[in-house]
Every structure is written in C-alpha cells, then in structure tokens.
Amino acid sequence: MLEKLPHAVGVALSGLKAGLDTTAYHQDFGSVPETISLTSPAFADGASLPARFTADGPGVSPPLSWSGLPAGTSRVVLLVEDAGSPTPKPLVHLIAWNLAASESLPEGALASAAGEGSQHDLGQNSFLKDQWLPPDPPTGHGPHTYLFQIYALDAPLDLPASPGRAALIEAMTGRVLAKGCLTGLYERR
C-alpha cells in the first residue's frame, strides 16, 4: 500500500518517524528485565529483513524462536512494531498472544495475506487485520526499524478476539516477567 506513495513524498517524510521510544518495548515495558533471547534463522539482529517477509515478496511471517524464559512463564506474547513509520505511534505489524512458552514459529506459521498459517491467537495490526502485516515502507523514506518483541507472562491473557495494541498492553501491564527483542531493518529504494 505505501509502495504506491511517490518517491518524493517518501523523501519529504523521511524526517518523520515514530521512534524507538514510542514502542511498547521502551515506552510501556521499559523497566522489565531483558533476559529473553529472540532469534531468527532468516536474519540477524540489526540486519535487513529478507524480501520474502515483506510486501516486496510473498509477505510470509518470518521464523522465530526464543530461549531464556524465566521460571513461572505461562504464556508468551509477540508484538512487532515499526519504529520508523511516518506516524505519531509505531505501526503494528503483528500481535500474537497466549503463545506456548516452549513454542517456536516456523516460516509462514502466522496468518498473512500469503496464507492462513497455523492456529494462533492474533490481534489487530494497524490495518485492522488479525495477521502478519508485511513491511511496506514508502520509497525514499529511508530504513525502517522493525522491533520483534517477545514478552514472558505469568498467566494466560483473558482478551476478547482481535485485540488491538492498547487492549493488549493494558492486559499485559503488571504481568510481564521478562522481555527480549530482535530488530530487523527494511528499506525500499
């Protein structure tokens, strides 16, 4: 969708970015211990996302795994936000909640426009769909920073179907034992 913006508009907006400090990881859960390791065999922390996980490819969800969950972890939440979006708050690319603590996610495991994925509790992305929203930055806007955030919770979340970011964060508050982050970059030239 944003690839349709003219290059000149992307360049004009290049100084406007939500910023890392507006992500849930820093703003809402900044004091939570960072003891979880979140990794992907498809990209290293701080490296570029392969196109197959973006709107420039099939747009499937990337493979992810985590380790170092603290004792007492009941469920895990995965939240993906774009800190580089030209919006006041980061764009939400994924909400996956009540994931099993021992789980890992193979490529394409989460619902997306590319496929149904496996059965998971998903919330609304910024385009109001319960699925992986593949990165789709405007041309000329510069690199976008995608924060894949993992949170260990002390109990399952009791949320209605299709929660948004605000409802998720409210339900998580006071229940997060630890967190971890994997950063992927993507730029459309």
PDB file of C-alpha atoms in Angstrom:
ATOM      1  CA  MET A   1       0.000   0.000   0.000  1.00  0.00           C
ATOM      2  CA  LEU A   2       2.695   2.504   0.976  1.00  0.00           C
ATOM      3  CA  GLU A   3       4.803   1.467  -2.012  1.00  0.00           C
ATOM      4  CA  LYS A   4       2.305   3.446  -4.098  1.00  0.00           C
ATOM      5  CA  LEU A   5       3.374   6.731  -2.489  1.00  0.00           C
ATOM      6  CA  PRO A   6       5.533   8.767  -4.849  1.00  0.00           C
ATOM      7  CA  HIS A   7       9.253   8.691  -4.091  1.00  0.00           C
ATOM      8  CA  ALA A   8       9.205  12.479  -3.489  1.00  0.00           C
ATOM      9  CA  VAL A   9       6.604  12.044  -0.733  1.00  0.00           C
ATOM     10  CA  GLY A  10       8.750   9.381   0.947  1.00  0.00           C
ATOM     11  CA  VAL A  11      11.748  11.706   0.824  1.00  0.00           C
ATOM     12  CA  ALA A  12       9.674  14.620   2.178  1.00  0.00           C
ATOM     13  CA  LEU A  13       8.537  12.436   5.093  1.00  0.00           C
ATOM     14  CA  SER A  14      11.997  10.986   5.757  1.00  0.00           C
ATOM     15  CA  GLY A  15      12.486  13.088   8.889  1.00  0.00           C
ATOM     16  CA  LEU A  16       9.197  11.905  10.392  1.00  0.00           C
ATOM     17  CA  LYS A  17       9.499   8.644  12.303  1.00  0.00           C
ATOM     18  CA  ALA A  18       7.585   7.282  15.288  1.00  0.00           C
ATOM     19  CA  GLY A  19      10.856   6.482  17.086  1.00  0.00           C
ATOM     20  CA  LEU A  20      12.058   3.655  19.297  1.00  0.00           C
ATOM     21  CA  ASP A  21      10.908   5.438  22.448  1.00  0.00           C
ATOM     22  CA  THR A  22       7.256   5.128  21.324  1.00  0.00           C
ATOM     23  CA  THR A  23       7.344   1.324  21.028  1.00  0.00           C
ATOM     24  CA  ALA A  24       5.815  -0.836  23.737  1.00  0.00           C
ATOM     25  CA  TYR A  25       9.279  -2.251  24.441  1.00  0.00           C
ATOM     26  CA  HIS A  26      10.618   1.121  25.556  1.00  0.00           C
ATOM     27  CA  GLN A  27       7.553   3.170  26.496  1.00  0.00           C
ATOM     28  CA  ASP A  28       5.267   0.676  28.230  1.00  0.00           C
ATOM     29  CA  PHE A  29       7.664  -2.054  29.406  1.00  0.00           C
ATOM     30  CA  GLY A  30      10.953  -0.188  29.664  1.00  0.00           C
ATOM     31  CA  SER A  31      11.703  -1.379  33.196  1.00  0.00           C
ATOM     32  CA  VAL A  32      11.054  -5.077  32.502  1.00  0.00           C
ATOM     33  CA  PRO A  33      14.235  -7.235  32.593  1.00  0.00           C
ATOM     34  CA  GLU A  34      15.689  -8.042  29.149  1.00  0.00           C
ATOM     35  CA  THR A  35      16.592 -11.700  29.662  1.00  0.00           C
ATOM     36  CA  ILE A  36      14.899 -13.431  26.721  1.00  0.00           C
ATOM     37  CA  SER A  37      16.813 -14.233  23.549  1.00  0.00           C
ATOM     38  CA  LEU A  38      14.686 -13.878  20.403  1.00  0.00           C
ATOM     39  CA  THR A  39      16.332 -15.080  17.191  1.00  0.00           C
ATOM     40  CA  SER A  40      15.555 -15.941  13.589  1.00  0.00           C
ATOM     41  CA  PRO A  41      17.480 -18.220  11.235  1.00  0.00           C
ATOM     42  CA  ALA A  42      16.414 -15.852   8.420  1.00  0.00           C
ATOM     43  CA  PHE A  43      18.098 -12.642   9.646  1.00  0.00           C
ATOM     44  CA  ALA A  44      20.478 -11.487  12.370  1.00  0.00           C
ATOM     45  CA  ASP A  45      19.658  -8.849  14.954  1.00  0.00           C
ATOM     46  CA  GLY A  46      20.069  -5.436  13.328  1.00  0.00           C
ATOM     47  CA  ALA A  47      20.258  -6.884   9.813  1.00  0.00           C
ATOM     48  CA  SER A  48      17.954  -6.406   6.842  1.00  0.00           C
ATOM     49  CA  LEU A  49      14.780  -8.450   6.593  1.00  0.00           C
ATOM     50  CA  PRO A  50      14.765 -10.710   3.549  1.00  0.00           C
ATOM     51  CA  ALA A  51      12.239  -9.512   0.941  1.00  0.00           C
ATOM     52  CA  ARG A  52      10.165 -12.705   1.263  1.00  0.00           C
ATOM     53  CA  PHE A  53       8.846 -11.425   4.613  1.00  0.00           C
ATOM     54  CA  THR A  54       7.859  -8.038   3.159  1.00  0.00           C
ATOM     55  CA  ALA A  55       5.349  -6.620   0.687  1.00  0.00           C
ATOM     56  CA  ASP A  56       8.104  -6.888  -1.937  1.00  0.00           C
ATOM     57  CA  GLY A  57       7.938 -10.675  -1.649  1.00  0.00           C
ATOM     58  CA  PRO A  58       5.216 -13.155  -0.726  1.00  0.00           C
ATOM     59  CA  GLY A  59       4.874 -11.485   2.698  1.00  0.00           C
ATOM     60  CA  VAL A  60       5.004 -14.599   4.886  1.00  0.00           C
ATOM     61  CA  SER A  61       5.824 -14.305   8.582  1.00  0.00           C
ATOM     62  CA  PRO A  62       9.485 -14.958   9.452  1.00  0.00           C
ATOM     63  CA  PRO A  63      10.679 -17.936  11.502  1.00  0.00           C
ATOM     64  CA  LEU A  64      11.343 -17.062  15.156  1.00  0.00           C
ATOM     65  CA  SER A  65      12.485 -18.876  18.271  1.00  0.00           C
ATOM     66  CA  TRP A  66      13.092 -17.807  21.844  1.00  0.00           C
ATOM     67  CA  SER A  67      15.009 -19.000  24.880  1.00  0.00           C
ATOM     68  CA  GLY A  68      15.841 -17.781  28.367  1.00  0.00           C
ATOM     69  CA  LEU A  69      12.277 -17.545  29.642  1.00  0.00           C
ATOM     70  CA  PRO A  70      12.172 -17.057  33.409  1.00  0.00           C
ATOM     71  CA  ALA A  71      10.687 -19.607  35.795  1.00  0.00           C
ATOM     72  CA  GLY A  72       6.960 -19.108  36.138  1.00  0.00           C
ATOM     73  CA  THR A  73       6.408 -18.212  32.475  1.00  0.00           C
ATOM     74  CA  SER A  74       2.949 -19.373  31.444  1.00  0.00           C
ATOM     75  CA  ARG A  75       2.474 -17.738  28.050  1.00  0.00           C
ATOM     76  CA  VAL A  76       4.360 -15.570  25.582  1.00  0.00           C
ATOM     77  CA  VAL A  77       3.300 -12.511  23.596  1.00  0.00           C
ATOM     78  CA  LEU A  78       4.918 -11.477  20.315  1.00  0.00           C
ATOM     79  CA  LEU A  79       4.442  -7.870  19.212  1.00  0.00           C
ATOM     80  CA  VAL A  80       6.044  -6.416  16.063  1.00  0.00           C
ATOM     81  CA  GLU A  81       6.141  -2.638  15.617  1.00  0.00           C
ATOM     82  CA  ASP A  82       7.693  -0.347  13.001  1.00  0.00           C
ATOM     83  CA  ALA A  83       9.532   2.418  14.836  1.00  0.00           C
ATOM     84  CA  GLY A  84      10.410   4.048  11.503  1.00  0.00           C
ATOM     85  CA  SER A  85       6.862   4.656  10.311  1.00  0.00           C
ATOM     86  CA  PRO A  86       5.975   8.283   9.488  1.00  0.00           C
ATOM     87  CA  THR A  87       3.232   8.246  12.119  1.00  0.00           C
ATOM     88  CA  PRO A  88       2.953   9.501  15.728  1.00  0.00           C
ATOM     89  CA  LYS A  89       2.919   5.901  17.025  1.00  0.00           C
ATOM     90  CA  PRO A  90       4.638   2.865  15.518  1.00  0.00           C
ATOM     91  CA  LEU A  91       2.703   0.810  13.022  1.00  0.00           C
ATOM     92  CA  VAL A  92       1.717  -2.562  14.462  1.00  0.00           C
ATOM     93  CA  HIS A  93       2.696  -5.412  12.161  1.00  0.00           C
ATOM     94  CA  LEU A  94       1.752  -8.292  14.439  1.00  0.00           C
ATOM     95  CA  ILE A  95       0.074  -9.166  17.714  1.00  0.00           C
ATOM     96  CA  ALA A  96       0.313 -12.846  18.693  1.00  0.00           C
ATOM     97  CA  TRP A  97      -0.764 -13.596  22.251  1.00  0.00           C
ATOM     98  CA  ASN A  98      -1.051 -16.647  24.503  1.00  0.00           C
ATOM     99  CA  LEU A  99       1.713 -18.436  22.612  1.00  0.00           C
ATOM    100  CA  ALA A 100       3.072 -21.521  24.399  1.00  0.00           C
ATOM    101  CA  ALA A 101       6.257 -20.807  26.333  1.00  0.00           C
ATOM    102  CA  SER A 102       8.062 -23.689  24.619  1.00  0.00           C
ATOM    103  CA  GLU A 103       6.888 -22.774  21.131  1.00  0.00           C
ATOM    104  CA  SER A 104       8.866 -21.536  18.179  1.00  0.00           C
ATOM    105  CA  LEU A 105       7.383 -20.246  14.950  1.00  0.00           C
ATOM    106  CA  PRO A 106       8.469 -21.662  11.588  1.00  0.00           C
ATOM    107  CA  GLU A 107       8.321 -19.507   8.467  1.00  0.00           C
ATOM    108  CA  GLY A 108       4.713 -18.780   7.497  1.00  0.00           C
ATOM    109  CA  ALA A 109       3.327 -20.013  10.836  1.00  0.00           C
ATOM    110  CA  LEU A 110       1.275 -16.854  11.340  1.00  0.00           C
ATOM    111  CA  ALA A 111      -1.658 -15.869   9.180  1.00  0.00           C
ATOM    112  CA  SER A 112      -0.851 -13.341   6.467  1.00  0.00           C
ATOM    113  CA  ALA A 113      -2.103 -12.307   3.051  1.00  0.00           C
ATOM    114  CA  ALA A 114       0.176 -15.119   1.799  1.00  0.00           C
ATOM    115  CA  GLY A 115      -1.632 -17.863   3.729  1.00  0.00           C
ATOM    116  CA  GLU A 116      -3.636 -18.959   6.745  1.00  0.00           C
ATOM    117  CA  GLY A 117      -0.700 -20.091   8.877  1.00  0.00           C
ATOM    118  CA  SER A 118      -1.259 -22.230  11.965  1.00  0.00           C
ATOM    119  CA  GLN A 119      -3.891 -21.629  14.614  1.00  0.00           C
ATOM    120  CA  HIS A 120      -2.763 -18.821  16.940  1.00  0.00           C
ATOM    121  CA  ASP A 121      -4.454 -16.056  18.932  1.00  0.00           C
ATOM    122  CA  LEU A 122      -3.811 -12.981  16.801  1.00  0.00           C
ATOM    123  CA  GLY A 123      -4.753  -9.368  17.373  1.00  0.00           C
ATOM    124  CA  GLN A 124      -5.295  -6.482  15.020  1.00  0.00           C
ATOM    125  CA  ASN A 125      -2.404  -4.994  13.132  1.00  0.00           C
ATOM    126  CA  SER A 126      -2.524  -1.317  12.124  1.00  0.00           C
ATOM    127  CA  PHE A 127      -4.603  -2.228   9.060  1.00  0.00           C
ATOM    128  CA  LEU A 128      -7.185  -3.854  11.403  1.00  0.00           C
ATOM    129  CA  LYS A 129      -6.474  -7.415  10.287  1.00  0.00           C
ATOM    130  CA  ASP A 130      -5.638 -10.362  12.532  1.00  0.00           C
ATOM    131  CA  GLN A 131      -2.481 -11.343  10.675  1.00  0.00           C
ATOM    132  CA  TRP A 132       1.154 -10.571   9.901  1.00  0.00           C
ATOM    133  CA  LEU A 133       1.367  -7.231   8.107  1.00  0.00           C
ATOM    134  CA  PRO A 134       4.443  -7.433   5.879  1.00  0.00           C
ATOM    135  CA  PRO A 135       6.761  -4.401   5.957  1.00  0.00           C
ATOM    136  CA  ASP A 136       5.821  -1.953   3.224  1.00  0.00           C
ATOM    137  CA  PRO A 137       7.722   1.327   3.788  1.00  0.00           C
ATOM    138  CA  PRO A 138       7.388   4.207   1.322  1.00  0.00           C
ATOM    139  CA  THR A 139      10.189   4.580  -1.218  1.00  0.00           C
ATOM    140  CA  GLY A 140      12.680   7.283  -0.302  1.00  0.00           C
ATOM    141  CA  HIS A 141      11.701   7.278   3.388  1.00  0.00           C
ATOM    142  CA  GLY A 142      14.893   5.559   4.485  1.00  0.00           C
ATOM    143  CA  PRO A 143      15.393   2.424   6.570  1.00  0.00           C
ATOM    144  CA  HIS A 144      12.609   1.335   8.881  1.00  0.00           C
ATOM    145  CA  THR A 145      13.330  -0.405  12.180  1.00  0.00           C
ATOM    146  CA  TYR A 146      11.059  -3.357  12.953  1.00  0.00           C
ATOM    147  CA  LEU A 147      11.074  -4.447  16.589  1.00  0.00           C
ATOM    148  CA  PHE A 148      10.115  -8.094  17.093  1.00  0.00           C
ATOM    149  CA  GLN A 149       9.290  -8.011  20.806  1.00  0.00           C
ATOM    150  CA  ILE A 150       8.781 -11.084  22.973  1.00  0.00           C
ATOM    151  CA  TYR A 151       7.237 -10.940  26.445  1.00  0.00           C
ATOM    152  CA  ALA A 152       7.038 -13.697  29.089  1.00  0.00           C
ATOM    153  CA  LEU A 153       3.783 -13.574  31.058  1.00  0.00           C
ATOM    154  CA  ASP A 154       2.911 -15.097  34.416  1.00  0.00           C
ATOM    155  CA  ALA A 155      -0.524 -16.298  33.198  1.00  0.00           C
ATOM    156  CA  PRO A 156      -2.570 -16.511  30.001  1.00  0.00           C
ATOM    157  CA  LEU A 157      -4.235 -13.293  28.891  1.00  0.00           C
ATOM    158  CA  ASP A 158      -8.015 -13.096  29.001  1.00  0.00           C
ATOM    159  CA  LEU A 159      -8.730 -10.953  25.963  1.00  0.00           C
ATOM    160  CA  PRO A 160     -11.624 -10.793  23.530  1.00  0.00           C
ATOM    161  CA  ALA A 161     -10.973 -11.901  19.966  1.00  0.00           C
ATOM    162  CA  SER A 162      -8.981  -9.462  17.806  1.00  0.00           C
ATOM    163  CA  PRO A 163      -7.500  -7.188  20.480  1.00  0.00           C
ATOM    164  CA  GLY A 164      -5.698  -4.064  19.360  1.00  0.00           C
ATOM    165  CA  ARG A 165      -2.412  -2.724  20.706  1.00  0.00           C
ATOM    166  CA  ALA A 166      -3.990  -0.665  23.523  1.00  0.00           C
ATOM    167  CA  ALA A 167      -6.064  -3.594  24.830  1.00  0.00           C
ATOM    168  CA  LEU A 168      -3.060  -5.907  24.644  1.00  0.00           C
ATOM    169  CA  ILE A 169      -0.786  -3.538  26.569  1.00  0.00           C
ATOM    170  CA  GLU A 170      -3.459  -2.921  29.201  1.00  0.00           C
ATOM    171  CA  ALA A 171      -3.936  -6.677  29.713  1.00  0.00           C
ATOM    172  CA  MET A 172      -0.161  -7.256  29.893  1.00  0.00           C
ATOM    173  CA  THR A 173       0.554  -4.496  32.422  1.00  0.00           C
ATOM    174  CA  GLY A 174       1.758  -5.985  35.713  1.00  0.00           C
ATOM    175  CA  ARG A 175       2.027  -9.495  34.241  1.00  0.00           C
ATOM    176  CA  VAL A 176       5.279  -9.304  32.252  1.00  0.00           C
ATOM    177  CA  LEU A 177       8.172 -11.251  33.807  1.00  0.00           C
ATOM    178  CA  ALA A 178      10.815 -10.594  31.138  1.00  0.00           C
ATOM    179  CA  LYS A 179      11.253  -9.395  27.579  1.00  0.00           C
ATOM    180  CA  GLY A 180      13.522  -9.713  24.571  1.00  0.00           C
ATOM    181  CA  CYS A 181      13.850  -8.060  21.194  1.00  0.00           C
ATOM    182  CA  LEU A 182      15.061  -8.854  17.694  1.00  0.00           C
ATOM    183  CA  THR A 183      15.467  -5.908  15.322  1.00  0.00           C
ATOM    184  CA  GLY A 184      15.068  -6.170  11.567  1.00  0.00           C
ATOM    185  CA  LEU A 185      15.637  -3.353   9.094  1.00  0.00           C
ATOM    186  CA  TYR A 186      13.946  -2.797   5.770  1.00  0.00           C
ATOM    187  CA  GLU A 187      14.203  -0.014   3.226  1.00  0.00           C
ATOM    188  CA  ARG A 188      12.500   0.335  -0.094  1.00  0.00           C
ATOM    189  CA  ARG A 189      14.806   2.199  -2.504  1.00  0.00           C
TER     190      ARG A 189
END
